[in-house]
PDB file of C-alpha atoms in Angstrom:
ATOM      1  CA  MET A   9     -21.482 -35.047  17.298  1.00 55.00           C
ATOM      2  CA  THR A  10     -20.503 -31.862  15.661  1.00 52.00           C
ATOM      3  CA  THR A  11     -23.259 -29.579  14.205  1.00 60.00           C
ATOM      4  CA  PRO A  12     -22.825 -27.235  11.174  1.00 60.00           C
ATOM      5  CA  ASP A  13     -22.842 -24.190  13.914  1.00 72.00           C
ATOM      6  CA  THR A  14     -20.156 -25.944  15.716  1.00 77.00           C
ATOM      7  CA  PHE A  15     -18.018 -26.469  12.673  1.00 73.00           C
ATOM      8  CA  ASP A  16     -18.443 -22.998  11.447  1.00 75.00           C
ATOM      9  CA  GLU A  17     -17.551 -21.677  14.902  1.00 78.00           C
ATOM     10  CA  ILE A  18     -14.471 -24.089  15.094  1.00 76.00           C
ATOM     11  CA  THR A  19     -13.160 -22.921  11.481  1.00 72.00           C
ATOM     12  CA  SER A  20     -14.080 -19.363  11.856  1.00 74.00           C
ATOM     13  CA  PHE A  21     -10.450 -18.228  12.478  1.00 76.00           C
ATOM     14  CA  ILE A  22      -9.167 -19.933   9.252  1.00 74.00           C
ATOM     15  CA  PRO A  23      -9.297 -17.271   6.336  1.00 70.00           C
ATOM     16  CA  PRO A  24     -11.280 -18.596   3.146  1.00 70.00           C
ATOM     17  CA  VAL A  25      -8.986 -19.707   0.445  1.00 71.00           C
ATOM     18  CA  CYS A  26      -8.835 -17.347  -2.410  1.00 81.00           C
ATOM     19  CA  PRO A  27      -7.788 -19.131  -5.704  1.00 87.00           C
ATOM     20  CA  TRP A  28      -6.364 -16.028  -7.310  1.00 87.00           C
ATOM     21  CA  ARG A  29      -4.299 -15.100  -4.011  1.00 88.00           C
ATOM     22  CA  ALA A  30      -3.028 -18.697  -4.028  1.00 90.00           C
ATOM     23  CA  ALA A  31      -2.356 -18.802  -7.492  1.00 92.00           C
ATOM     24  CA  TRP A  32      -0.502 -15.251  -7.294  1.00 92.00           C
ATOM     25  CA  GLU A  33       1.662 -16.629  -4.342  1.00 93.00           C
ATOM     26  CA  GLU A  34       2.465 -19.784  -6.001  1.00 95.00           C
ATOM     27  CA  SER A  35       3.571 -17.644  -9.342  1.00 96.00           C
ATOM     28  CA  GLU A  36       5.487 -15.201  -7.346  1.00 96.00           C
ATOM     29  CA  GLN A  37       7.379 -17.841  -5.622  1.00 96.00           C
ATOM     30  CA  ARG A  38       8.156 -19.861  -8.800  1.00 96.00           C
ATOM     31  CA  LEU A  39       9.551 -16.712 -10.448  1.00 96.00           C
ATOM     32  CA  MET A  40      11.752 -15.808  -7.349  1.00 96.00           C
ATOM     33  CA  ASP A  41      13.252 -19.259  -7.575  1.00 96.00           C
ATOM     34  CA  GLU A  42      13.655 -19.320 -11.204  1.00 96.00           C
ATOM     35  CA  ARG A  43      14.631 -15.633 -11.581  1.00 96.00           C
ATOM     36  CA  PRO A  44      16.430 -14.423  -8.487  1.00 93.00           C
ATOM     37  CA  GLN A  45      17.791 -11.554 -10.416  1.00 95.00           C
ATOM     38  CA  GLY A  46      14.380 -10.104 -10.598  1.00 94.00           C
ATOM     39  CA  PHE A  47      11.305  -9.996 -12.723  1.00 95.00           C
ATOM     40  CA  GLN A  48       8.349  -7.781 -13.425  1.00 95.00           C
ATOM     41  CA  VAL A  49       4.955  -7.610 -11.259  1.00 93.00           C
ATOM     42  CA  GLU A  50       3.195  -8.403 -14.560  1.00 94.00           C
ATOM     43  CA  ASP A  51       5.034 -11.645 -14.963  1.00 96.00           C
ATOM     44  CA  ILE A  52       3.483 -12.887 -11.534  1.00 95.00           C
ATOM     45  CA  GLY A  53       0.034 -11.822 -12.643  1.00 93.00           C
ATOM     46  CA  ARG A  54       0.433 -13.622 -15.906  1.00 95.00           C
ATOM     47  CA  GLY A  55       1.679 -16.786 -14.468  1.00 96.00           C
ATOM     48  CA  ALA A  56      -1.063 -16.635 -11.836  1.00 94.00           C
ATOM     49  CA  PHE A  57      -3.787 -16.063 -14.349  1.00 94.00           C
ATOM     50  CA  GLU A  58      -2.371 -19.005 -16.454  1.00 94.00           C
ATOM     51  CA  ARG A  59      -2.482 -21.413 -13.383  1.00 92.00           C
ATOM     52  CA  LEU A  60      -6.155 -20.485 -12.572  1.00 92.00           C
ATOM     53  CA  HIS A  61      -8.568 -23.115 -13.799  1.00 91.00           C
ATOM     54  CA  GLU A  62     -10.788 -21.396 -16.260  1.00 92.00           C
ATOM     55  CA  VAL A  63     -13.800 -21.586 -13.812  1.00 92.00           C
ATOM     56  CA  TRP A  64     -12.020 -18.997 -11.660  1.00 90.00           C
ATOM     57  CA  ARG A  65     -10.686 -16.622 -14.175  1.00 92.00           C
ATOM     58  CA  PRO A  66     -13.801 -14.462 -14.380  1.00 92.00           C
ATOM     59  CA  ALA A  67     -13.679 -13.760 -10.703  1.00 89.00           C
ATOM     60  CA  ALA A  68      -9.998 -13.103 -10.908  1.00 89.00           C
ATOM     61  CA  LEU A  69     -10.589 -10.436 -13.668  1.00 91.00           C
ATOM     62  CA  ASP A  70     -13.106  -8.831 -11.498  1.00 91.00           C
ATOM     63  CA  VAL A  71     -10.330  -8.800  -8.605  1.00 88.00           C
ATOM     64  CA  MET A  72      -7.938  -7.212 -10.965  1.00 90.00           C
ATOM     65  CA  PHE A  73     -10.514  -4.618 -12.142  1.00 92.00           C
ATOM     66  CA  TYR A  74     -11.604  -3.762  -8.648  1.00 92.00           C
ATOM     67  CA  ALA A  75      -7.942  -3.638  -7.763  1.00 90.00           C
ATOM     68  CA  TYR A  76      -6.937  -1.194 -10.433  1.00 91.00           C
ATOM     69  CA  TYR A  77     -10.089   1.053  -9.972  1.00 92.00           C
ATOM     70  CA  GLU A  78      -9.122   1.310  -6.129  1.00 92.00           C
ATOM     71  CA  THR A  79      -5.460   2.058  -6.991  1.00 91.00           C
ATOM     72  CA  ARG A  80      -6.727   4.895  -9.232  1.00 91.00           C
ATOM     73  CA  GLN A  81      -9.030   6.275  -6.564  1.00 90.00           C
ATOM     74  CA  ASP A  82      -6.355   6.062  -3.904  1.00 91.00           C
ATOM     75  CA  HIS A  83      -3.791   7.953  -6.321  1.00 90.00           C
ATOM     76  CA  VAL A  84      -6.123  10.859  -6.817  1.00 89.00           C
ATOM     77  CA  LYS A  85      -6.677  11.198  -3.012  1.00 89.00           C
ATOM     78  CA  LYS A  86      -2.913  10.861  -2.330  1.00 88.00           C
ATOM     79  CA  LEU A  87      -2.157  13.266  -4.973  1.00 89.00           C
ATOM     80  CA  ALA A  88      -4.774  15.810  -3.741  1.00 89.00           C
ATOM     81  CA  TYR A  89      -3.413  15.429  -0.052  1.00 84.00           C
ATOM     82  CA  PHE A  90       0.150  15.851  -1.451  1.00 86.00           C
ATOM     83  CA  GLU A  91      -0.746  19.087  -3.181  1.00 89.00           C
ATOM     84  CA  ALA A  92      -2.887  20.583  -0.315  1.00 86.00           C
ATOM     85  CA  ALA A  93       0.175  19.972   1.944  1.00 86.00           C
ATOM     86  CA  GLN A  94       2.647  21.741  -0.320  1.00 89.00           C
ATOM     87  CA  PRO A  95       2.209  25.247   1.373  1.00 91.00           C
ATOM     88  CA  LEU A  96       2.762  23.552   4.793  1.00 89.00           C
ATOM     89  CA  ARG A  97       6.177  21.835   3.340  1.00 89.00           C
ATOM     90  CA  ALA A  98       7.266  25.506   1.911  1.00 92.00           C
ATOM     91  CA  GLU A  99       6.701  26.901   5.478  1.00 90.00           C
ATOM     92  CA  ALA A 100       8.229  24.001   7.179  1.00 90.00           C
ATOM     93  CA  SER A 101      11.247  24.350   4.740  1.00 91.00           C
ATOM     94  CA  GLU A 102      11.549  28.055   5.587  1.00 92.00           C
ATOM     95  CA  ALA A 103      11.526  27.332   9.275  1.00 91.00           C
ATOM     96  CA  LEU A 104      14.266  24.544   8.957  1.00 91.00           C
ATOM     97  CA  ALA A 105      16.261  27.027   6.922  1.00 93.00           C
ATOM     98  CA  GLU A 106      15.924  29.621   9.747  1.00 92.00           C
ATOM     99  CA  VAL A 107      16.984  27.024  12.213  1.00 92.00           C
ATOM    100  CA  ASP A 108      19.967  26.212  10.188  1.00 91.00           C
ATOM    101  CA  LEU A 109      21.006  29.718   9.834  1.00 92.00           C
ATOM    102  CA  LEU A 110      20.633  30.212  13.698  1.00 91.00           C
ATOM    103  CA  LEU A 111      22.468  27.428  14.499  1.00 91.00           C
ATOM    104  CA  THR A 112      25.366  28.072  11.980  1.00 91.00           C
ATOM    105  CA  ARG A 113      25.694  31.484  13.650  1.00 92.00           C
ATOM    106  CA  GLY A 114      25.860  29.960  16.983  1.00 91.00           C
ATOM    107  CA  ALA A 115      22.628  31.504  18.093  1.00 91.00           C
ATOM    108  CA  GLN A 116      19.759  29.848  20.113  1.00 91.00           C
ATOM    109  CA  VAL A 117      16.771  28.666  18.404  1.00 89.00           C
ATOM    110  CA  THR A 118      13.602  30.321  19.892  1.00 90.00           C
ATOM    111  CA  PRO A 119      11.023  28.216  21.667  1.00 92.00           C
ATOM    112  CA  GLU A 120       8.571  29.794  19.127  1.00 92.00           C
ATOM    113  CA  LEU A 121      10.408  28.415  16.042  1.00 91.00           C
ATOM    114  CA  VAL A 122      10.606  25.152  17.711  1.00 91.00           C
ATOM    115  CA  VAL A 123       6.599  25.341  18.297  1.00 92.00           C
ATOM    116  CA  THR A 124       6.005  26.211  14.945  1.00 91.00           C
ATOM    117  CA  LEU A 125       8.314  23.333  13.516  1.00 90.00           C
ATOM    118  CA  VAL A 126       6.580  20.686  15.688  1.00 90.00           C
ATOM    119  CA  GLY A 127       3.227  22.002  14.716  1.00 89.00           C
ATOM    120  CA  LEU A 128       4.093  21.748  11.152  1.00 89.00           C
ATOM    121  CA  ALA A 129       5.624  18.377  11.497  1.00 88.00           C
ATOM    122  CA  ARG A 130       2.686  16.862  13.270  1.00 87.00           C
ATOM    123  CA  THR A 131       0.228  18.346  10.711  1.00 85.00           C
ATOM    124  CA  LEU A 132       2.407  17.101   7.861  1.00 84.00           C
ATOM    125  CA  LEU A 133       2.618  13.654   9.490  1.00 84.00           C
ATOM    126  CA  GLY A 134      -1.183  13.429  10.093  1.00 78.00           C
ATOM    127  CA  GLY A 135      -1.129  13.729  14.116  1.00 60.00           C
ATOM    128  CA  ALA A 136      -1.849  17.458  14.480  1.00 52.00           C
ATOM    129  CA  ARG A 137      -2.957  18.303  17.850  1.00 53.00           C
TER     130      ARG A 137
END
């Protein structure tokens, strides 16, 4: 006989069904079938929201509000990161211009310049050592 604990253990790998996500995916698939030339993301959302039973709509609105908030927060963080990295990008651009000039003249690129470029690249890519 299966106990509730056993059932939970057996089904623990199955992700819970989210009505909003299921409605979104269904709406998106329908639009891809009906309009292969393209559509707006808002069309997916409207179709998904209309497909939801009215009982699920308040929770779907909560998900949308949360997603909007998180997206705004993420944008602020990414913009700050982008702006903070601007001096590094300018320095990397100057170093690349120097490499280009040296190579155009047939000169050797110095090991120091290569080390500078590698360090800047690692920092800009988020893997500085």
